[in-house]
Amino acid sequence: MKTLITGANGFIGAALRKKLSAESGHQVVSVTRRADTDAGDERYVLDLCTERLPEGSLTGVDAVVHTAARVHVMRDRAADPLAECRRTNRDVTLRLAQQAVNEGVKRFVFLSTAKVHGEETEPGQVFSELDVPAPEDPYAISKLEAETELQELGAREGMEVVIIRPPLVYGPGVRANFQTMMRWVRRGIPLPLGAVHNQRSLVGLDNLVDLIGLCVHHPAAANQVFLAADGEDVSTTQLLRLLAHAMHRPARLLPVPVSVMQAMGKLAGKEPVLRRLCNNFQLSASKAQRLLGWQPPMSLQQGLALTVRTFLENE
C-alpha cells in the first residue's frame, strides 16, 4: 500500500509517518514545508498554501492523509483570522483532494478537530458524531467547511472520504498549552487549580496515530466521521496531579473555587483561558470502536508518562 502524508514532519504527521513506514509492505510519501534529516522515504518539500504537488505525484497512491493545517492560534495577529484559516484549512484541502480525485486516489483521510462541535459540553453530556456541529472560532469553522466540501466532492467523484475529529492531543514533543502546563508543574509554580471538577476528553498521540492508520485501509471506515479519545476523561486538577506524579514532583495546587477564578479571569481578560481550564469537553469514541474494532493501545497514564519523559529530556 502507498500512502501520502501532508504535514509529515509535524507533531502528528511525523508520528504517523514513523508508524506506517514500519509496516511491512507500506510505502510512505511525505509532504513537508521544510527538509529534515530523515530521508528514508519519498518526499516533496513545498508549501501547499502557495504550491501544488507536481502533476502525477499522486499516481499510484492508495490514500492521502491530510494532517497539515493552520492550527488554532491563541494570539492571532492576522487581520482576518477566518480568511487565513479558510485559505489554509479549507481551500488547500479541497485543492489537494481534487488532485487526488484526478490522479485516481481511492481514499482521502482528513484530520479535523472535535472543536467543530463547540467549545464545551454540559455536565453529563458527551459529544458524538451525530451531534449538530456548532464551531465557534475561525479554526473550527474552517475545518467544518473543509469537511462539508470534502464529503460533497467525495460523493460526486467516487473517492472515499474519512474524517477524524480529535480533541487536545498530547504526546512526546507536544507544544503550546500542554507544554506550558508541564513547565508550570516542573517549576513548582503554585496554581489555583486544585478544585476544578470538570471532565475533559484527551487523546494520546500514539492512540490517535493508531486510529488514523486503521482509517487508511479499513473497509468500514469509508465515508465515515470518527471522534477520537482515550476514553479516560480527567479534570484539570487530576491532569496536573498526573503530570506531577510522572515528574516525581509535588503538585502545588491551591483549591480556589472556580467561581472566584472566573471572576478574576474576567477582570484580567483571561476568560477564554479559564473556560478551557474549567469547563467540560467530553467525547465518545464508541463509533470507531464499534465499526473498526479500534481500542486505544495506550492508557492515559502511560501516554502522560511518555510525554513527560520526552519533555524532561529536552528541557
PDB file of C-alpha atoms in Angstrom:
ATOM      1  CA  MET A   1       0.000   0.000   0.000  1.00  0.00           C
ATOM      2  CA  LYS A   2       1.140   3.539  -0.724  1.00  0.00           C
ATOM      3  CA  THR A   3       0.079   6.495   1.449  1.00  0.00           C
ATOM      4  CA  LEU A   4       0.885  10.180   1.087  1.00  0.00           C
ATOM      5  CA  ILE A   5       1.030  12.209   4.320  1.00  0.00           C
ATOM      6  CA  THR A   6       0.936  16.005   4.392  1.00  0.00           C
ATOM      7  CA  GLY A   7       2.488  17.772   7.368  1.00  0.00           C
ATOM      8  CA  ALA A   8       4.751  14.750   7.649  1.00  0.00           C
ATOM      9  CA  ASN A   9       7.295  16.424   9.916  1.00  0.00           C
ATOM     10  CA  GLY A  10       4.680  17.917  12.216  1.00  0.00           C
ATOM     11  CA  PHE A  11       3.631  16.649  15.628  1.00  0.00           C
ATOM     12  CA  ILE A  12       1.033  14.184  14.325  1.00  0.00           C
ATOM     13  CA  GLY A  13       2.335  13.690  10.803  1.00  0.00           C
ATOM     14  CA  ALA A  14       5.816  12.631  11.915  1.00  0.00           C
ATOM     15  CA  ALA A  15       4.439  10.022  14.298  1.00  0.00           C
ATOM     16  CA  LEU A  16       2.115   8.690  11.598  1.00  0.00           C
ATOM     17  CA  ARG A  17       4.956   8.549   9.077  1.00  0.00           C
ATOM     18  CA  LYS A  18       7.037   6.526  11.522  1.00  0.00           C
ATOM     19  CA  LYS A  19       4.184   4.104  12.198  1.00  0.00           C
ATOM     20  CA  LEU A  20       3.213   3.477   8.583  1.00  0.00           C
ATOM     21  CA  SER A  21       6.825   3.245   7.385  1.00  0.00           C
ATOM     22  CA  ALA A  22       7.409   0.443   9.888  1.00  0.00           C
ATOM     23  CA  GLU A  23       4.547  -1.637   8.497  1.00  0.00           C
ATOM     24  CA  SER A  24       5.559  -4.360   6.095  1.00  0.00           C
ATOM     25  CA  GLY A  25       4.689  -3.517   2.511  1.00  0.00           C
ATOM     26  CA  HIS A  26       3.576   0.034   3.317  1.00  0.00           C
ATOM     27  CA  GLN A  27       5.231   2.772   1.265  1.00  0.00           C
ATOM     28  CA  VAL A  28       5.023   6.351   2.536  1.00  0.00           C
ATOM     29  CA  VAL A  29       5.286   9.579   0.561  1.00  0.00           C
ATOM     30  CA  SER A  30       5.861  12.671   2.718  1.00  0.00           C
ATOM     31  CA  VAL A  31       4.905  16.270   2.055  1.00  0.00           C
ATOM     32  CA  THR A  32       6.717  18.772   4.283  1.00  0.00           C
ATOM     33  CA  ARG A  33       7.289  22.514   4.318  1.00  0.00           C
ATOM     34  CA  ARG A  34      10.957  22.062   5.191  1.00  0.00           C
ATOM     35  CA  ALA A  35      13.604  19.407   4.650  1.00  0.00           C
ATOM     36  CA  ASP A  36      14.733  17.334   7.616  1.00  0.00           C
ATOM     37  CA  THR A  37      17.371  14.692   8.248  1.00  0.00           C
ATOM     38  CA  ASP A  38      15.049  11.708   7.805  1.00  0.00           C
ATOM     39  CA  ALA A  39      15.346  10.867   4.116  1.00  0.00           C
ATOM     40  CA  GLY A  40      14.051   7.336   4.391  1.00  0.00           C
ATOM     41  CA  ASP A  41      11.008   7.817   2.171  1.00  0.00           C
ATOM     42  CA  GLU A  42       9.868   9.593  -0.960  1.00  0.00           C
ATOM     43  CA  ARG A  43       9.119  13.225  -0.239  1.00  0.00           C
ATOM     44  CA  TYR A  44       8.104  16.615  -1.569  1.00  0.00           C
ATOM     45  CA  VAL A  45       9.291  19.772   0.161  1.00  0.00           C
ATOM     46  CA  LEU A  46       6.847  22.576  -0.572  1.00  0.00           C
ATOM     47  CA  ASP A  47       4.253  24.895   0.935  1.00  0.00           C
ATOM     48  CA  LEU A  48       0.812  23.677  -0.050  1.00  0.00           C
ATOM     49  CA  CYS A  49      -0.587  27.167   0.530  1.00  0.00           C
ATOM     50  CA  THR A  50       1.389  28.520  -2.398  1.00  0.00           C
ATOM     51  CA  GLU A  51       2.467  25.450  -4.370  1.00  0.00           C
ATOM     52  CA  ARG A  52       0.775  22.414  -5.859  1.00  0.00           C
ATOM     53  CA  LEU A  53       2.137  18.907  -5.776  1.00  0.00           C
ATOM     54  CA  PRO A  54       3.781  18.101  -9.123  1.00  0.00           C
ATOM     55  CA  GLU A  55       1.394  16.597 -11.642  1.00  0.00           C
ATOM     56  CA  GLY A  56       1.400  12.810 -11.366  1.00  0.00           C
ATOM     57  CA  SER A  57       2.799  12.767  -7.828  1.00  0.00           C
ATOM     58  CA  LEU A  58      -0.381  11.080  -6.568  1.00  0.00           C
ATOM     59  CA  THR A  59      -0.479   8.447  -9.289  1.00  0.00           C
ATOM     60  CA  GLY A  60      -0.252   5.041  -7.620  1.00  0.00           C
ATOM     61  CA  VAL A  61      -1.093   6.459  -4.180  1.00  0.00           C
ATOM     62  CA  ASP A  62      -3.852   4.498  -2.436  1.00  0.00           C
ATOM     63  CA  ALA A  63      -4.625   7.007   0.319  1.00  0.00           C
ATOM     64  CA  VAL A  64      -3.863  10.602   1.243  1.00  0.00           C
ATOM     65  CA  VAL A  65      -3.734  11.565   4.929  1.00  0.00           C
ATOM     66  CA  HIS A  66      -4.006  15.334   5.263  1.00  0.00           C
ATOM     67  CA  THR A  67      -2.661  16.500   8.630  1.00  0.00           C
ATOM     68  CA  ALA A  68      -1.185  19.852   7.548  1.00  0.00           C
ATOM     69  CA  ALA A  69      -3.222  22.803   8.826  1.00  0.00           C
ATOM     70  CA  ARG A  70      -3.232  26.281  10.242  1.00  0.00           C
ATOM     71  CA  VAL A  71      -3.863  25.330  13.832  1.00  0.00           C
ATOM     72  CA  HIS A  72      -5.751  27.235  16.494  1.00  0.00           C
ATOM     73  CA  VAL A  73      -3.665  30.372  17.139  1.00  0.00           C
ATOM     74  CA  MET A  74      -4.019  31.775  20.648  1.00  0.00           C
ATOM     75  CA  ARG A  75      -2.740  35.278  19.829  1.00  0.00           C
ATOM     76  CA  ASP A  76      -3.689  35.559  16.186  1.00  0.00           C
ATOM     77  CA  ARG A  77      -2.279  38.734  14.614  1.00  0.00           C
ATOM     78  CA  ALA A  78      -3.851  38.162  11.206  1.00  0.00           C
ATOM     79  CA  ALA A  79      -6.074  40.997  10.014  1.00  0.00           C
ATOM     80  CA  ASP A  80      -8.777  38.426   9.174  1.00  0.00           C
ATOM     81  CA  PRO A  81      -8.140  35.156  11.069  1.00  0.00           C
ATOM     82  CA  LEU A  82     -11.138  33.406   9.496  1.00  0.00           C
ATOM     83  CA  ALA A  83      -9.945  34.217   5.978  1.00  0.00           C
ATOM     84  CA  GLU A  84      -6.466  32.922   6.813  1.00  0.00           C
ATOM     85  CA  CYS A  85      -7.874  29.713   8.285  1.00  0.00           C
ATOM     86  CA  ARG A  86     -10.138  29.187   5.287  1.00  0.00           C
ATOM     87  CA  ARG A  87      -7.248  29.691   2.873  1.00  0.00           C
ATOM     88  CA  THR A  88      -5.145  27.017   4.588  1.00  0.00           C
ATOM     89  CA  ASN A  89      -7.593  24.609   6.167  1.00  0.00           C
ATOM     90  CA  ARG A  90     -10.380  24.644   3.594  1.00  0.00           C
ATOM     91  CA  ASP A  91      -9.026  25.817   0.253  1.00  0.00           C
ATOM     92  CA  VAL A  92      -5.730  23.893   0.358  1.00  0.00           C
ATOM     93  CA  THR A  93      -7.585  20.770   1.479  1.00  0.00           C
ATOM     94  CA  LEU A  94     -10.049  20.941  -1.411  1.00  0.00           C
ATOM     95  CA  ARG A  95      -7.347  21.660  -3.964  1.00  0.00           C
ATOM     96  CA  LEU A  96      -5.371  18.631  -2.754  1.00  0.00           C
ATOM     97  CA  ALA A  97      -8.498  16.460  -2.705  1.00  0.00           C
ATOM     98  CA  GLN A  98      -9.370  17.436  -6.274  1.00  0.00           C
ATOM     99  CA  GLN A  99      -5.870  16.490  -7.395  1.00  0.00           C
ATOM    100  CA  ALA A 100      -6.278  13.191  -5.551  1.00  0.00           C
ATOM    101  CA  VAL A 101      -9.508  12.545  -7.470  1.00  0.00           C
ATOM    102  CA  ASN A 102      -7.896  13.458 -10.773  1.00  0.00           C
ATOM    103  CA  GLU A 103      -4.983  11.064 -10.190  1.00  0.00           C
ATOM    104  CA  GLY A 104      -7.052   8.102  -9.017  1.00  0.00           C
ATOM    105  CA  VAL A 105      -6.548   8.114  -5.240  1.00  0.00           C
ATOM    106  CA  LYS A 106      -9.110   5.844  -3.618  1.00  0.00           C
ATOM    107  CA  ARG A 107      -9.278   7.319  -0.091  1.00  0.00           C
ATOM    108  CA  PHE A 108      -8.731  10.740   1.497  1.00  0.00           C
ATOM    109  CA  VAL A 109      -8.315  10.857   5.299  1.00  0.00           C
ATOM    110  CA  PHE A 110      -8.804  14.337   6.754  1.00  0.00           C
ATOM    111  CA  LEU A 111      -7.658  15.299  10.234  1.00  0.00           C
ATOM    112  CA  SER A 112     -10.263  17.739  11.505  1.00  0.00           C
ATOM    113  CA  THR A 113     -10.989  18.752  15.105  1.00  0.00           C
ATOM    114  CA  ALA A 114     -13.539  17.956  17.803  1.00  0.00           C
ATOM    115  CA  LYS A 115     -13.917  21.717  18.187  1.00  0.00           C
ATOM    116  CA  VAL A 116     -16.362  21.625  15.259  1.00  0.00           C
ATOM    117  CA  HIS A 117     -18.890  20.516  17.907  1.00  0.00           C
ATOM    118  CA  GLY A 118     -18.301  23.615  20.030  1.00  0.00           C
ATOM    119  CA  GLU A 119     -16.177  24.595  22.987  1.00  0.00           C
ATOM    120  CA  GLU A 120     -17.826  22.721  25.851  1.00  0.00           C
ATOM    121  CA  THR A 121     -20.314  20.088  26.916  1.00  0.00           C
ATOM    122  CA  GLU A 122     -22.897  20.377  29.648  1.00  0.00           C
ATOM    123  CA  PRO A 123     -22.473  18.141  32.733  1.00  0.00           C
ATOM    124  CA  GLY A 124     -23.434  14.589  31.782  1.00  0.00           C
ATOM    125  CA  GLN A 125     -23.380  15.396  28.045  1.00  0.00           C
ATOM    126  CA  VAL A 126     -20.940  13.695  25.672  1.00  0.00           C
ATOM    127  CA  PHE A 127     -20.435  14.713  22.060  1.00  0.00           C
ATOM    128  CA  SER A 128     -20.943  12.058  19.393  1.00  0.00           C
ATOM    129  CA  GLU A 129     -20.655  12.158  15.623  1.00  0.00           C
ATOM    130  CA  LEU A 130     -24.458  12.558  15.424  1.00  0.00           C
ATOM    131  CA  ASP A 131     -24.447  15.934  17.189  1.00  0.00           C
ATOM    132  CA  VAL A 132     -25.056  19.008  15.043  1.00  0.00           C
ATOM    133  CA  PRO A 133     -21.749  20.899  14.695  1.00  0.00           C
ATOM    134  CA  ALA A 134     -21.506  24.329  16.319  1.00  0.00           C
ATOM    135  CA  PRO A 135     -17.971  25.676  15.745  1.00  0.00           C
ATOM    136  CA  GLU A 136     -17.119  28.960  17.423  1.00  0.00           C
ATOM    137  CA  ASP A 137     -13.625  30.022  16.370  1.00  0.00           C
ATOM    138  CA  PRO A 138     -12.029  30.525  12.921  1.00  0.00           C
ATOM    139  CA  TYR A 139     -10.016  27.301  13.164  1.00  0.00           C
ATOM    140  CA  ALA A 140     -13.047  25.109  13.850  1.00  0.00           C
ATOM    141  CA  ILE A 141     -15.250  26.948  11.334  1.00  0.00           C
ATOM    142  CA  SER A 142     -12.696  26.433   8.566  1.00  0.00           C
ATOM    143  CA  LYS A 143     -12.276  22.764   9.450  1.00  0.00           C
ATOM    144  CA  LEU A 144     -16.031  22.149   9.313  1.00  0.00           C
ATOM    145  CA  GLU A 145     -16.294  23.909   5.963  1.00  0.00           C
ATOM    146  CA  ALA A 146     -13.488  21.689   4.658  1.00  0.00           C
ATOM    147  CA  GLU A 147     -15.298  18.596   5.968  1.00  0.00           C
ATOM    148  CA  THR A 148     -18.545  19.533   4.237  1.00  0.00           C
ATOM    149  CA  GLU A 149     -16.973  20.287   0.870  1.00  0.00           C
ATOM    150  CA  LEU A 150     -14.759  17.205   1.049  1.00  0.00           C
ATOM    151  CA  GLN A 151     -17.778  14.983   1.621  1.00  0.00           C
ATOM    152  CA  GLU A 152     -19.566  16.592  -1.318  1.00  0.00           C
ATOM    153  CA  LEU A 153     -16.516  16.131  -3.550  1.00  0.00           C
ATOM    154  CA  GLY A 154     -16.103  12.505  -2.485  1.00  0.00           C
ATOM    155  CA  ALA A 155     -19.763  11.684  -3.120  1.00  0.00           C
ATOM    156  CA  ARG A 156     -19.674  13.390  -6.511  1.00  0.00           C
ATOM    157  CA  GLU A 157     -16.394  11.875  -7.709  1.00  0.00           C
ATOM    158  CA  GLY A 158     -16.455   8.467  -6.020  1.00  0.00           C
ATOM    159  CA  MET A 159     -13.483   8.987  -3.698  1.00  0.00           C
ATOM    160  CA  GLU A 160     -13.801   7.653  -0.156  1.00  0.00           C
ATOM    161  CA  VAL A 161     -13.505  10.384   2.485  1.00  0.00           C
ATOM    162  CA  VAL A 162     -12.725   9.654   6.147  1.00  0.00           C
ATOM    163  CA  ILE A 163     -12.868  12.444   8.727  1.00  0.00           C
ATOM    164  CA  ILE A 164     -11.252  12.185  12.167  1.00  0.00           C
ATOM    165  CA  ARG A 165     -12.052  14.721  14.897  1.00  0.00           C
ATOM    166  CA  PRO A 166      -9.585  14.641  17.812  1.00  0.00           C
ATOM    167  CA  PRO A 167      -9.704  16.782  20.965  1.00  0.00           C
ATOM    168  CA  LEU A 168      -6.467  18.080  22.552  1.00  0.00           C
ATOM    169  CA  VAL A 169      -3.634  15.748  21.523  1.00  0.00           C
ATOM    170  CA  TYR A 170      -0.753  15.121  23.915  1.00  0.00           C
ATOM    171  CA  GLY A 171       2.362  13.043  23.467  1.00  0.00           C
ATOM    172  CA  PRO A 172       6.141  13.275  23.047  1.00  0.00           C
ATOM    173  CA  GLY A 173       7.021  16.631  21.514  1.00  0.00           C
ATOM    174  CA  VAL A 174       3.709  18.312  22.343  1.00  0.00           C
ATOM    175  CA  ARG A 175       3.921  22.089  22.476  1.00  0.00           C
ATOM    176  CA  ALA A 176       1.532  25.002  23.066  1.00  0.00           C
ATOM    177  CA  ASN A 177      -0.719  24.912  26.135  1.00  0.00           C
ATOM    178  CA  PHE A 178       0.145  21.361  27.188  1.00  0.00           C
ATOM    179  CA  GLN A 179       3.848  22.145  27.194  1.00  0.00           C
ATOM    180  CA  THR A 180       3.122  25.260  29.248  1.00  0.00           C
ATOM    181  CA  MET A 181       1.277  23.176  31.848  1.00  0.00           C
ATOM    182  CA  MET A 182       4.225  20.808  32.136  1.00  0.00           C
ATOM    183  CA  ARG A 183       6.546  23.761  32.679  1.00  0.00           C
ATOM    184  CA  TRP A 184       4.306  25.062  35.450  1.00  0.00           C
ATOM    185  CA  VAL A 185       4.474  21.717  37.200  1.00  0.00           C
ATOM    186  CA  ARG A 186       8.230  21.259  36.706  1.00  0.00           C
ATOM    187  CA  ARG A 187       8.967  24.697  38.152  1.00  0.00           C
ATOM    188  CA  GLY A 188       6.764  24.074  41.172  1.00  0.00           C
ATOM    189  CA  ILE A 189       4.616  27.137  40.497  1.00  0.00           C
ATOM    190  CA  PRO A 190       1.593  27.223  42.829  1.00  0.00           C
ATOM    191  CA  LEU A 191      -1.529  27.048  40.677  1.00  0.00           C
ATOM    192  CA  PRO A 192      -5.097  27.978  41.692  1.00  0.00           C
ATOM    193  CA  LEU A 193      -6.416  24.828  40.017  1.00  0.00           C
ATOM    194  CA  GLY A 194      -6.861  22.440  42.916  1.00  0.00           C
ATOM    195  CA  ALA A 195     -10.677  22.493  42.953  1.00  0.00           C
ATOM    196  CA  VAL A 196     -11.614  22.093  39.270  1.00  0.00           C
ATOM    197  CA  HIS A 197     -14.062  19.216  38.917  1.00  0.00           C
ATOM    198  CA  ASN A 198     -14.645  19.369  35.183  1.00  0.00           C
ATOM    199  CA  GLN A 199     -14.258  16.448  32.768  1.00  0.00           C
ATOM    200  CA  ARG A 200     -12.277  16.707  29.542  1.00  0.00           C
ATOM    201  CA  SER A 201     -11.502  14.152  26.849  1.00  0.00           C
ATOM    202  CA  LEU A 202      -7.950  13.934  25.530  1.00  0.00           C
ATOM    203  CA  VAL A 203      -6.248  11.675  23.035  1.00  0.00           C
ATOM    204  CA  GLY A 204      -2.656  10.472  23.209  1.00  0.00           C
ATOM    205  CA  LEU A 205      -0.513  10.778  20.108  1.00  0.00           C
ATOM    206  CA  ASP A 206       0.061   7.023  19.879  1.00  0.00           C
ATOM    207  CA  ASN A 207      -3.672   6.388  20.178  1.00  0.00           C
ATOM    208  CA  LEU A 208      -4.587   8.949  17.520  1.00  0.00           C
ATOM    209  CA  VAL A 209      -1.942   7.671  15.106  1.00  0.00           C
ATOM    210  CA  ASP A 210      -3.196   4.129  15.636  1.00  0.00           C
ATOM    211  CA  LEU A 211      -6.724   5.218  14.682  1.00  0.00           C
ATOM    212  CA  ILE A 212      -5.502   7.136  11.634  1.00  0.00           C
ATOM    213  CA  GLY A 213      -3.548   4.092  10.486  1.00  0.00           C
ATOM    214  CA  LEU A 214      -6.681   1.981  10.784  1.00  0.00           C
ATOM    215  CA  CYS A 215      -8.710   4.534   8.815  1.00  0.00           C
ATOM    216  CA  VAL A 216      -6.193   4.413   5.968  1.00  0.00           C
ATOM    217  CA  HIS A 217      -7.142   0.868   4.988  1.00  0.00           C
ATOM    218  CA  HIS A 218     -10.150  -0.443   6.947  1.00  0.00           C
ATOM    219  CA  PRO A 219     -13.112  -1.037   4.566  1.00  0.00           C
ATOM    220  CA  ALA A 220     -15.675   0.066   7.170  1.00  0.00           C
ATOM    221  CA  ALA A 221     -14.001   3.468   7.570  1.00  0.00           C
ATOM    222  CA  ALA A 222     -15.041   4.587   4.090  1.00  0.00           C
ATOM    223  CA  ASN A 223     -17.110   7.807   4.111  1.00  0.00           C
ATOM    224  CA  GLN A 224     -17.317   7.922   7.905  1.00  0.00           C
ATOM    225  CA  VAL A 225     -16.680  10.559  10.575  1.00  0.00           C
ATOM    226  CA  PHE A 226     -14.948   9.468  13.778  1.00  0.00           C
ATOM    227  CA  LEU A 227     -14.313  11.181  17.087  1.00  0.00           C
ATOM    228  CA  ALA A 228     -11.046  10.164  18.750  1.00  0.00           C
ATOM    229  CA  ALA A 229     -10.444   9.972  22.503  1.00  0.00           C
ATOM    230  CA  ASP A 230      -8.536   7.933  25.070  1.00  0.00           C
ATOM    231  CA  GLY A 231     -11.760   7.010  26.856  1.00  0.00           C
ATOM    232  CA  GLU A 232     -10.351   8.193  30.222  1.00  0.00           C
ATOM    233  CA  ASP A 233     -11.696  11.681  30.844  1.00  0.00           C
ATOM    234  CA  VAL A 234      -9.998  13.773  33.532  1.00  0.00           C
ATOM    235  CA  SER A 235     -10.433  17.074  35.308  1.00  0.00           C
ATOM    236  CA  THR A 236      -7.802  19.785  35.032  1.00  0.00           C
ATOM    237  CA  THR A 237      -6.900  19.109  38.662  1.00  0.00           C
ATOM    238  CA  GLN A 238      -6.443  15.382  38.003  1.00  0.00           C
ATOM    239  CA  LEU A 239      -4.383  16.046  34.882  1.00  0.00           C
ATOM    240  CA  LEU A 240      -1.967  18.327  36.735  1.00  0.00           C
ATOM    241  CA  ARG A 241      -1.611  15.761  39.526  1.00  0.00           C
ATOM    242  CA  LEU A 242      -0.871  13.016  36.984  1.00  0.00           C
ATOM    243  CA  LEU A 243       1.774  15.194  35.342  1.00  0.00           C
ATOM    244  CA  ALA A 244       3.345  15.958  38.718  1.00  0.00           C
ATOM    245  CA  HIS A 245       3.361  12.273  39.611  1.00  0.00           C
ATOM    246  CA  ALA A 246       5.093  11.422  36.321  1.00  0.00           C
ATOM    247  CA  MET A 247       7.742  14.063  37.123  1.00  0.00           C
ATOM    248  CA  HIS A 248       8.131  12.815  40.722  1.00  0.00           C
ATOM    249  CA  ARG A 249       7.279  16.300  41.920  1.00  0.00           C
ATOM    250  CA  PRO A 250       4.602  17.614  44.269  1.00  0.00           C
ATOM    251  CA  ALA A 251       1.512  19.104  42.687  1.00  0.00           C
ATOM    252  CA  ARG A 252       1.280  22.601  44.146  1.00  0.00           C
ATOM    253  CA  LEU A 253      -2.420  23.180  43.577  1.00  0.00           C
ATOM    254  CA  LEU A 254      -4.443  25.700  45.548  1.00  0.00           C
ATOM    255  CA  PRO A 255      -8.166  24.863  45.992  1.00  0.00           C
ATOM    256  CA  VAL A 256      -9.510  28.178  44.692  1.00  0.00           C
ATOM    257  CA  PRO A 257     -13.240  27.967  43.824  1.00  0.00           C
ATOM    258  CA  VAL A 258     -13.928  28.053  40.106  1.00  0.00           C
ATOM    259  CA  SER A 259     -16.362  30.963  40.548  1.00  0.00           C
ATOM    260  CA  VAL A 260     -13.579  33.050  42.090  1.00  0.00           C
ATOM    261  CA  MET A 261     -11.170  32.177  39.266  1.00  0.00           C
ATOM    262  CA  GLN A 262     -13.787  33.051  36.669  1.00  0.00           C
ATOM    263  CA  ALA A 263     -14.385  36.457  38.278  1.00  0.00           C
ATOM    264  CA  MET A 264     -10.655  37.143  38.378  1.00  0.00           C
ATOM    265  CA  GLY A 265     -10.263  35.906  34.798  1.00  0.00           C
ATOM    266  CA  LYS A 266     -12.969  38.288  33.623  1.00  0.00           C
ATOM    267  CA  LEU A 267     -11.214  41.233  35.226  1.00  0.00           C
ATOM    268  CA  ALA A 268      -7.880  40.173  33.721  1.00  0.00           C
ATOM    269  CA  GLY A 269      -9.285  39.481  30.258  1.00  0.00           C
ATOM    270  CA  LYS A 270      -8.432  35.773  30.553  1.00  0.00           C
ATOM    271  CA  GLU A 271     -11.936  34.345  30.185  1.00  0.00           C
ATOM    272  CA  PRO A 272     -11.086  32.078  27.200  1.00  0.00           C
ATOM    273  CA  VAL A 273      -8.158  30.550  29.104  1.00  0.00           C
ATOM    274  CA  LEU A 274     -10.277  29.889  32.195  1.00  0.00           C
ATOM    275  CA  ARG A 275     -13.014  28.439  30.023  1.00  0.00           C
ATOM    276  CA  ARG A 276     -10.659  25.805  28.625  1.00  0.00           C
ATOM    277  CA  LEU A 277      -9.244  25.007  32.049  1.00  0.00           C
ATOM    278  CA  CYS A 278     -12.557  24.797  33.911  1.00  0.00           C
ATOM    279  CA  ASN A 279     -15.314  23.719  31.522  1.00  0.00           C
ATOM    280  CA  ASN A 280     -16.302  20.234  30.372  1.00  0.00           C
ATOM    281  CA  PHE A 281     -15.420  18.870  26.946  1.00  0.00           C
ATOM    282  CA  GLN A 282     -16.311  15.190  26.623  1.00  0.00           C
ATOM    283  CA  LEU A 283     -16.397  12.971  23.547  1.00  0.00           C
ATOM    284  CA  SER A 284     -17.417   9.415  22.793  1.00  0.00           C
ATOM    285  CA  ALA A 285     -15.139   7.343  20.535  1.00  0.00           C
ATOM    286  CA  SER A 286     -17.546   4.407  20.599  1.00  0.00           C
ATOM    287  CA  LYS A 287     -18.262   4.617  16.863  1.00  0.00           C
ATOM    288  CA  ALA A 288     -14.629   3.858  15.969  1.00  0.00           C
ATOM    289  CA  GLN A 289     -14.629   1.027  18.483  1.00  0.00           C
ATOM    290  CA  ARG A 290     -17.858  -0.416  17.093  1.00  0.00           C
ATOM    291  CA  LEU A 291     -17.201  -0.066  13.351  1.00  0.00           C
ATOM    292  CA  LEU A 292     -13.438  -0.570  13.242  1.00  0.00           C
ATOM    293  CA  GLY A 293     -12.787  -2.625  16.360  1.00  0.00           C
ATOM    294  CA  TRP A 294     -10.431   0.153  17.496  1.00  0.00           C
ATOM    295  CA  GLN A 295      -9.141   0.199  21.056  1.00  0.00           C
ATOM    296  CA  PRO A 296      -6.638   2.835  22.235  1.00  0.00           C
ATOM    297  CA  PRO A 297      -3.355   0.911  22.607  1.00  0.00           C
ATOM    298  CA  MET A 298      -2.003   3.165  25.357  1.00  0.00           C
ATOM    299  CA  SER A 299      -3.612   4.217  28.641  1.00  0.00           C
ATOM    300  CA  LEU A 300      -3.775   7.852  29.724  1.00  0.00           C
ATOM    301  CA  GLN A 301      -1.212   7.256  32.461  1.00  0.00           C
ATOM    302  CA  GLN A 302       1.189   5.517  30.057  1.00  0.00           C
ATOM    303  CA  GLY A 303       0.806   8.278  27.496  1.00  0.00           C
ATOM    304  CA  LEU A 304       1.400  11.016  30.051  1.00  0.00           C
ATOM    305  CA  ALA A 305       4.476   9.252  31.408  1.00  0.00           C
ATOM    306  CA  LEU A 306       5.956   9.031  27.919  1.00  0.00           C
ATOM    307  CA  THR A 307       5.082  12.675  27.240  1.00  0.00           C
ATOM    308  CA  VAL A 308       6.716  13.834  30.469  1.00  0.00           C
ATOM    309  CA  ARG A 309       9.837  11.748  29.928  1.00  0.00           C
ATOM    310  CA  THR A 310      10.418  13.275  26.496  1.00  0.00           C
ATOM    311  CA  PHE A 311       9.674  16.758  27.847  1.00  0.00           C
ATOM    312  CA  LEU A 312      12.241  16.413  30.659  1.00  0.00           C
ATOM    313  CA  GLU A 313      14.865  15.059  28.276  1.00  0.00           C
ATOM    314  CA  ASN A 314      14.524  18.102  26.043  1.00  0.00           C
ATOM    315  CA  GLU A 315      14.112  20.909  28.566  1.00  0.00           C
TER     316      GLU A 315
END
